[in-house]
Amino acid sequence: MIAITSNKTSDERIQEIVQFIEKQGVQAHVSKGEDRTVIGIIGKADPKLAEQLRQMSGVEQVVKISKSYKLASRDFHPADTVINIKGVEIGGEQLVVMGGPCAVETPEQIDEIARLVKAAGGQVLRGGAFKPRTGPYSFQGVGVEGLIMMAEAGKKHGLLTITEVMTPEYVDVCAQYADILQVGTRNMQNFDLLRKLGTIQTPVLLKRGFSSTYDEFLNAAEYILAGGNPNVMLCERGIRTFETYTRNTLDLSAIPVLKQLSHLPVISDPSHGTGRRELVVPMTKASVAAGADGLIIEMHTDPDNSMTGDGVQSLFPEQFANLLVDLEKLAPLLGKKFDTHKEAILT
Ligand code: PEP
Ligand code: MN
């Protein structure tokens, strides 16, 4: 249930309404908008509460919300969430490009790729130090050493960093080195991991499970938000369908649907979404046209010899740079800003 106050309702009155709600043993979540404030009510409320709120001065409307997720929904939080990380805003006007290898391999590899991501105009360096591999004998990532290598490369080249965390025990160490923590598709419903991520403030990029509905996806985000971490972005990375030509089917509809249902930033991953290098460029552009706030794209200096199988979907540095030049032209037509020459203001 949400209670919507009028634009004339004072902050003091809103506080009184909140106190009244909390006295009933449920939580009140206030989302201040430009012309109205939404008070979301979480928990099992007394059936009389809706009527009582309707009678209160300052309350304009009371609406029942049937969705199982609350904090992630636009009903509870009408304005877009903008996550500011050291001066880089995600979810606002700025289009954000995260680029880098599937896995961190060596200090030289990640340093050189960071240099190229920065030179092309990207704002975030991606790279996995802990890799969720389908087979137990495949390369599993270089671990904590990789976090250190990536943090150094990010710092040296003025990029934010994003890396995957797979277990609750590694959340703190990953958060110590990276600016954004990625939850992979296979872990979208690892509830212990989500709960742990709710206890910190480090931004989280939550990837959609490859067989998950939007409802399940938003409920997974809700776990992190409910724990107290408001800095969550949603990432469409392709779902499993009957088609085998592509590795996954990038669900472009997810982008506008998630923007409608939720206030959280939406990022697209055309690399895992297609699994084919030649499709990454067109699907990146399509994602921006569909309203994505950012992209996460695999790029490698030597994709044929990359240590995970993801070389086939990694762009060559020149393709990555050319793509970003195209995005610079496209973004303004689609209500976004992107400047390949802008120095990221890392504060
Ligand atoms: C990755 O980003 O390298 C990755 C493993 O992604 P996903 O969880 O989407 O497969
Ligand atoms: Mn990968």
Coordinates of C-alpha atoms and ligand atoms in Angstrom, one line a residue:
M1 CA 0.0 0.0 0.0
I2 CA 1.2 3.5 -0.6
A3 CA -0.1 6.8 0.7
I4 CA 0.4 9.8 -1.6
T5 CA 0.6 13.3 0.0
S6 CA -0.3 16.5 -1.7
N7 CA 2.4 19.0 -2.7
K8 CA 1.2 21.3 0.1
T9 CA 1.8 18.7 2.9
S10 CA 4.6 19.9 5.1
D11 CA 7.6 17.8 6.1
E12 CA 6.3 17.9 9.7
R13 CA 3.0 16.5 8.7
I14 CA 4.7 13.7 6.6
Q15 CA 6.7 12.8 9.8
E16 CA 3.4 12.6 11.8
I17 CA 1.9 10.3 9.2
V18 CA 5.0 8.2 9.2
Q19 CA 4.9 7.9 13.0
F20 CA 1.2 7.0 12.8
I21 CA 2.0 4.2 10.3
E22 CA 4.9 2.9 12.3
K23 CA 2.8 2.7 15.5
Q24 CA 0.8 0.0 13.7
G25 CA 3.8 -2.2 13.6
V26 CA 4.6 -1.8 9.9
Q27 CA 7.4 0.0 8.1
A28 CA 7.0 3.3 6.3
H29 CA 9.3 4.2 3.5
V30 CA 9.3 7.9 2.3
S31 CA 10.1 8.8 -1.3
K32 CA 10.1 12.5 -1.9
G33 CA 9.3 13.6 -5.4
E34 CA 9.2 17.0 -6.9
D35 CA 5.5 17.6 -6.5
R36 CA 4.4 14.8 -4.3
T37 CA 5.7 12.4 -1.6
V38 CA 5.0 8.7 -1.6
I39 CA 4.9 6.9 1.7
G40 CA 5.2 3.2 1.0
I41 CA 4.0 0.8 3.7
I42 CA 5.7 -2.5 4.1
G43 CA 4.5 -5.4 6.3
K44 CA 1.2 -6.8 7.1
A45 CA -1.0 -3.8 7.9
D46 CA -4.3 -3.8 9.8
P47 CA -7.1 -3.8 7.1
K48 CA -8.4 -0.5 8.8
L49 CA -5.1 1.3 8.1
A50 CA -6.0 2.3 4.5
E51 CA -9.2 3.9 5.6
Q52 CA -7.6 5.7 8.6
L53 CA -4.9 7.1 6.3
R54 CA -7.5 8.3 3.8
Q55 CA -9.1 10.4 6.6
M56 CA -5.8 12.1 7.6
S57 CA -5.1 15.6 6.5
G58 CA -2.3 15.9 4.0
V59 CA -3.0 12.5 2.5
E60 CA -4.4 12.8 -1.0
Q61 CA -4.7 9.1 -2.1
V62 CA -4.1 5.6 -0.7
V63 CA -3.4 2.9 -3.3
K64 CA -3.1 -0.9 -2.7
I65 CA 0.0 -2.4 -4.4
S66 CA -0.3 -6.0 -5.2
K67 CA 3.3 -6.5 -6.4
S68 CA 5.4 -8.7 -4.1
Y69 CA 8.4 -6.4 -4.4
K70 CA 8.0 -2.9 -2.9
L71 CA 11.2 -0.9 -2.6
A72 CA 12.2 -1.9 -6.1
S73 CA 8.9 -0.7 -7.6
R74 CA 8.2 2.6 -9.3
D75 CA 5.0 2.8 -7.3
F76 CA 7.0 3.2 -4.1
H77 CA 9.7 5.4 -5.6
P78 CA 8.4 7.3 -8.7
A79 CA 11.7 9.2 -9.5
D80 CA 14.6 7.5 -11.2
T81 CA 17.3 6.3 -8.9
V82 CA 20.7 7.9 -9.8
I83 CA 23.7 6.2 -8.2
N84 CA 26.7 8.6 -7.9
I85 CA 30.0 6.8 -7.7
K86 CA 33.0 9.1 -7.3
G87 CA 31.3 11.6 -9.6
V88 CA 30.1 9.1 -12.2
E89 CA 26.3 9.1 -12.3
I90 CA 24.5 5.9 -13.2
G91 CA 20.8 6.1 -14.0
G92 CA 20.8 9.8 -14.9
E93 CA 21.3 11.6 -18.2
Q94 CA 24.8 10.2 -18.6
L95 CA 25.2 7.0 -20.5
V96 CA 27.7 4.8 -18.7
V97 CA 30.0 2.3 -20.5
M98 CA 31.7 -0.5 -18.6
G99 CA 34.3 -2.3 -20.6
G100 CA 37.0 -4.9 -20.1
P101 CA 37.8 -8.6 -20.2
C102 CA 35.7 -11.4 -19.0
A103 CA 38.5 -12.3 -16.6
V104 CA 41.5 -10.5 -15.1
E105 CA 44.5 -12.5 -16.2
T106 CA 47.8 -10.7 -15.6
P107 CA 48.7 -7.2 -14.4
E108 CA 49.9 -6.3 -17.9
Q109 CA 46.7 -7.5 -19.5
I110 CA 44.4 -5.5 -17.2
D111 CA 46.5 -2.4 -17.3
E112 CA 46.6 -2.3 -21.1
I113 CA 42.8 -3.0 -21.4
A114 CA 42.1 -0.3 -18.8
R115 CA 44.2 2.2 -20.8
L116 CA 42.2 1.3 -23.9
V117 CA 38.8 1.6 -22.1
K118 CA 39.7 5.0 -20.8
A119 CA 41.1 6.2 -24.2
A120 CA 37.8 5.1 -25.8
G121 CA 35.7 7.1 -23.3
G122 CA 34.5 4.4 -21.1
Q123 CA 33.9 5.1 -17.4
V124 CA 34.2 1.7 -15.7
L125 CA 36.6 -1.2 -16.0
R126 CA 35.1 -4.6 -15.9
G127 CA 36.9 -7.9 -15.1
G128 CA 36.2 -11.0 -13.1
A129 CA 38.6 -12.3 -10.5
F130 CA 36.2 -15.0 -9.4
K131 CA 34.6 -16.7 -12.4
P132 CA 31.4 -18.8 -12.2
R133 CA 32.4 -21.5 -14.7
T134 CA 30.0 -24.2 -15.9
G135 CA 32.7 -26.9 -15.6
P136 CA 34.7 -27.4 -12.5
Y137 CA 37.9 -28.0 -14.5
S138 CA 37.7 -24.7 -16.3
F139 CA 39.8 -21.6 -15.3
Q140 CA 38.2 -20.2 -12.2
G141 CA 39.8 -16.8 -12.1
V142 CA 42.9 -15.5 -10.3
G143 CA 41.1 -14.6 -7.1
V144 CA 42.1 -11.8 -4.7
E145 CA 45.3 -11.1 -6.7
G146 CA 43.1 -10.2 -9.6
L147 CA 41.1 -7.8 -7.4
I148 CA 44.4 -6.0 -6.6
M149 CA 45.5 -5.9 -10.2
M150 CA 42.2 -4.5 -11.3
A151 CA 42.1 -1.9 -8.5
E152 CA 45.6 -0.7 -9.5
A153 CA 44.7 -0.5 -13.2
G154 CA 41.5 1.4 -12.4
K155 CA 43.2 3.9 -10.2
K156 CA 46.1 4.4 -12.6
H157 CA 43.7 5.1 -15.6
G158 CA 41.0 7.0 -13.7
L159 CA 38.3 4.3 -14.1
L160 CA 35.7 2.9 -11.7
T161 CA 35.9 -0.9 -11.4
I162 CA 33.3 -3.7 -11.4
T163 CA 33.9 -7.3 -10.5
E164 CA 31.8 -10.4 -9.7
V165 CA 31.3 -11.7 -6.2
M166 CA 30.0 -15.2 -5.9
T167 CA 29.7 -15.9 -2.1
P168 CA 28.8 -13.9 1.0
E169 CA 32.3 -14.6 2.5
Y170 CA 34.0 -12.7 -0.3
V171 CA 31.7 -9.7 -0.3
D172 CA 33.9 -7.6 2.0
V173 CA 37.2 -8.2 0.2
C174 CA 35.6 -7.6 -3.2
A175 CA 34.0 -4.4 -1.8
Q176 CA 37.4 -3.3 -0.5
Y177 CA 38.9 -3.3 -4.0
A178 CA 36.1 -2.7 -6.4
D179 CA 33.6 0.2 -6.8
I180 CA 30.7 -1.9 -8.0
L181 CA 30.0 -5.6 -7.2
Q182 CA 28.4 -7.8 -9.9
V183 CA 26.0 -10.6 -9.1
G184 CA 26.2 -13.1 -12.0
T185 CA 23.2 -14.7 -13.7
R186 CA 23.8 -18.0 -11.9
N187 CA 23.6 -16.3 -8.5
M188 CA 20.6 -14.0 -9.0
Q189 CA 18.7 -16.1 -6.5
N190 CA 21.6 -16.8 -4.1
F191 CA 19.6 -15.3 -1.3
D192 CA 22.4 -15.5 1.3
L193 CA 24.6 -13.5 -1.1
L194 CA 21.8 -10.9 -1.8
R195 CA 21.2 -10.6 2.0
K196 CA 24.9 -9.9 2.6
L197 CA 25.0 -7.3 -0.2
G198 CA 22.1 -5.6 1.6
T199 CA 24.3 -4.9 4.6
I200 CA 26.8 -2.8 2.8
Q201 CA 26.5 0.4 0.7
T202 CA 28.7 -0.6 -2.2
P203 CA 26.7 -0.4 -5.5
V204 CA 25.6 -3.7 -6.9
L205 CA 25.0 -4.7 -10.5
L206 CA 22.5 -7.5 -10.3
K207 CA 22.3 -9.7 -13.5
R208 CA 19.0 -11.3 -14.5
G209 CA 19.0 -15.0 -14.0
F210 CA 19.0 -16.6 -17.5
S211 CA 15.6 -18.3 -16.7
S212 CA 14.1 -15.6 -14.5
T213 CA 11.0 -13.6 -15.0
Y214 CA 10.9 -9.9 -14.4
D215 CA 9.0 -10.5 -11.2
E216 CA 11.7 -12.9 -9.9
F217 CA 14.4 -10.5 -11.0
L218 CA 12.8 -7.5 -9.1
N219 CA 12.3 -9.7 -6.0
A220 CA 16.0 -10.5 -6.1
A221 CA 16.7 -6.8 -6.2
E222 CA 14.3 -6.3 -3.3
Y223 CA 16.4 -8.6 -1.1
I224 CA 19.3 -6.1 -1.4
L225 CA 17.2 -3.0 -1.0
A226 CA 15.3 -4.5 2.0
G227 CA 18.6 -5.1 3.7
G228 CA 19.4 -1.4 3.5
N229 CA 21.5 -1.0 0.4
P230 CA 19.7 1.3 -2.0
N231 CA 22.4 1.2 -4.7
V232 CA 21.2 -1.5 -7.0
M233 CA 21.3 -1.5 -10.8
L234 CA 19.6 -4.2 -12.9
C235 CA 21.3 -5.9 -15.8
E236 CA 19.7 -7.7 -18.7
R237 CA 22.2 -10.2 -20.0
G238 CA 20.1 -12.5 -22.1
I239 CA 17.8 -15.4 -21.3
R240 CA 17.8 -19.0 -22.4
T241 CA 15.4 -19.7 -25.3
F242 CA 15.0 -22.4 -27.9
E243 CA 17.5 -20.5 -30.2
T244 CA 21.0 -22.0 -30.2
Y245 CA 22.6 -19.7 -32.9
T246 CA 23.1 -17.1 -30.2
R247 CA 24.5 -18.0 -26.7
N248 CA 21.5 -16.3 -25.1
T249 CA 18.6 -14.2 -26.4
L250 CA 19.1 -10.6 -25.3
D251 CA 15.6 -9.6 -24.1
L252 CA 15.5 -6.0 -25.3
S253 CA 11.9 -5.7 -24.0
A254 CA 13.3 -6.1 -20.5
I255 CA 14.9 -2.7 -20.8
P256 CA 11.7 -0.6 -21.1
V257 CA 9.7 -3.0 -19.0
L258 CA 12.2 -2.7 -16.1
K259 CA 12.3 1.0 -16.5
Q260 CA 8.5 1.1 -16.2
L261 CA 8.2 -1.3 -13.2
S262 CA 11.2 0.0 -11.4
H263 CA 13.2 3.2 -10.6
L264 CA 16.5 1.4 -10.6
P265 CA 19.1 2.0 -13.4
V266 CA 19.0 -0.6 -16.2
I267 CA 22.2 -1.8 -17.8
S268 CA 22.5 -4.0 -20.8
D269 CA 25.1 -6.7 -21.4
P270 CA 25.1 -7.4 -25.2
S271 CA 28.2 -9.6 -24.8
H272 CA 26.7 -12.4 -22.8
G273 CA 23.3 -11.5 -24.3
T274 CA 24.4 -12.7 -27.7
G275 CA 27.7 -14.6 -27.3
R276 CA 28.9 -13.4 -30.7
R277 CA 31.2 -10.6 -31.3
E278 CA 29.6 -9.4 -34.6
L279 CA 26.3 -9.0 -32.7
V280 CA 27.6 -6.9 -29.8
V281 CA 27.8 -3.6 -31.8
P282 CA 24.2 -3.7 -33.2
M283 CA 22.7 -4.9 -29.9
T284 CA 24.6 -2.2 -27.9
K285 CA 23.0 0.4 -30.1
A286 CA 19.6 -1.3 -29.8
S287 CA 19.9 -1.3 -26.0
V288 CA 20.6 2.4 -26.0
A289 CA 17.6 3.0 -28.2
A290 CA 15.5 0.8 -25.9
G291 CA 16.4 3.1 -23.0
A292 CA 19.4 1.5 -21.2
D293 CA 21.3 3.7 -18.7
G294 CA 24.5 1.9 -19.4
L295 CA 26.3 -1.0 -21.1
I296 CA 28.7 -3.7 -19.9
I297 CA 30.8 -4.9 -22.8
E298 CA 33.6 -7.4 -23.0
M299 CA 36.7 -6.2 -24.7
H300 CA 40.1 -8.0 -25.0
T301 CA 43.4 -7.2 -26.6
D302 CA 43.9 -10.9 -27.6
P303 CA 40.4 -12.5 -27.6
D304 CA 41.6 -15.7 -29.3
N305 CA 43.8 -16.4 -26.3
S306 CA 41.5 -15.2 -23.5
M307 CA 41.5 -17.5 -20.5
T308 CA 37.7 -17.9 -20.5
G309 CA 35.7 -19.0 -23.5
D310 CA 34.3 -15.5 -23.8
G311 CA 36.9 -14.4 -26.4
V312 CA 34.3 -15.1 -29.1
Q313 CA 32.1 -12.4 -27.7
S314 CA 34.8 -9.9 -26.9
L315 CA 35.3 -6.9 -29.0
F316 CA 38.7 -5.9 -30.3
P317 CA 39.9 -2.6 -28.9
E318 CA 39.4 -0.8 -32.1
Q319 CA 35.8 -2.0 -32.5
F320 CA 35.1 -0.9 -28.9
A321 CA 36.5 2.5 -29.6
N322 CA 34.5 2.9 -32.8
L323 CA 31.4 1.8 -31.0
L324 CA 31.8 4.5 -28.4
V325 CA 32.2 7.1 -31.1
D326 CA 28.9 5.9 -32.6
L327 CA 27.3 6.1 -29.1
E328 CA 28.4 9.7 -28.8
K329 CA 26.3 10.5 -31.9
L330 CA 23.4 8.3 -30.9
A331 CA 23.0 9.2 -27.2
P332 CA 21.7 12.7 -27.7
L333 CA 19.0 11.5 -30.0
L334 CA 17.8 9.2 -27.3
G335 CA 17.9 11.6 -24.3
K336 CA 21.3 10.6 -23.0
K337 CA 24.7 12.2 -22.9
F338 CA 27.9 10.5 -23.9
D339 CA 31.2 12.1 -24.6
T340 CA 34.2 10.1 -25.6
H341 CA 36.7 12.9 -24.7
K342 CA 35.3 13.8 -21.3
E343 CA 37.6 13.2 -18.4
A344 CA 35.7 11.2 -15.9
I345 CA 35.5 13.3 -12.7
L346 CA 36.6 10.7 -10.2
T347 CA 36.3 12.5 -6.9
Ligands
PEP1 C1 30.5 -12.2 -16.9 O1 30.1 -11.0 -16.8 O2 31.7 -12.5 -17.3 C2 29.6 -13.3 -16.5 C3 30.0 -14.5 -16.1 O3 28.3 -12.9 -16.7 P1 26.9 -13.7 -16.5 O4 26.8 -13.9 -15.0 O5 25.9 -12.8 -17.1 O6 27.1 -15.0 -17.3
MN2 MN 32.2 -13.3 -19.5

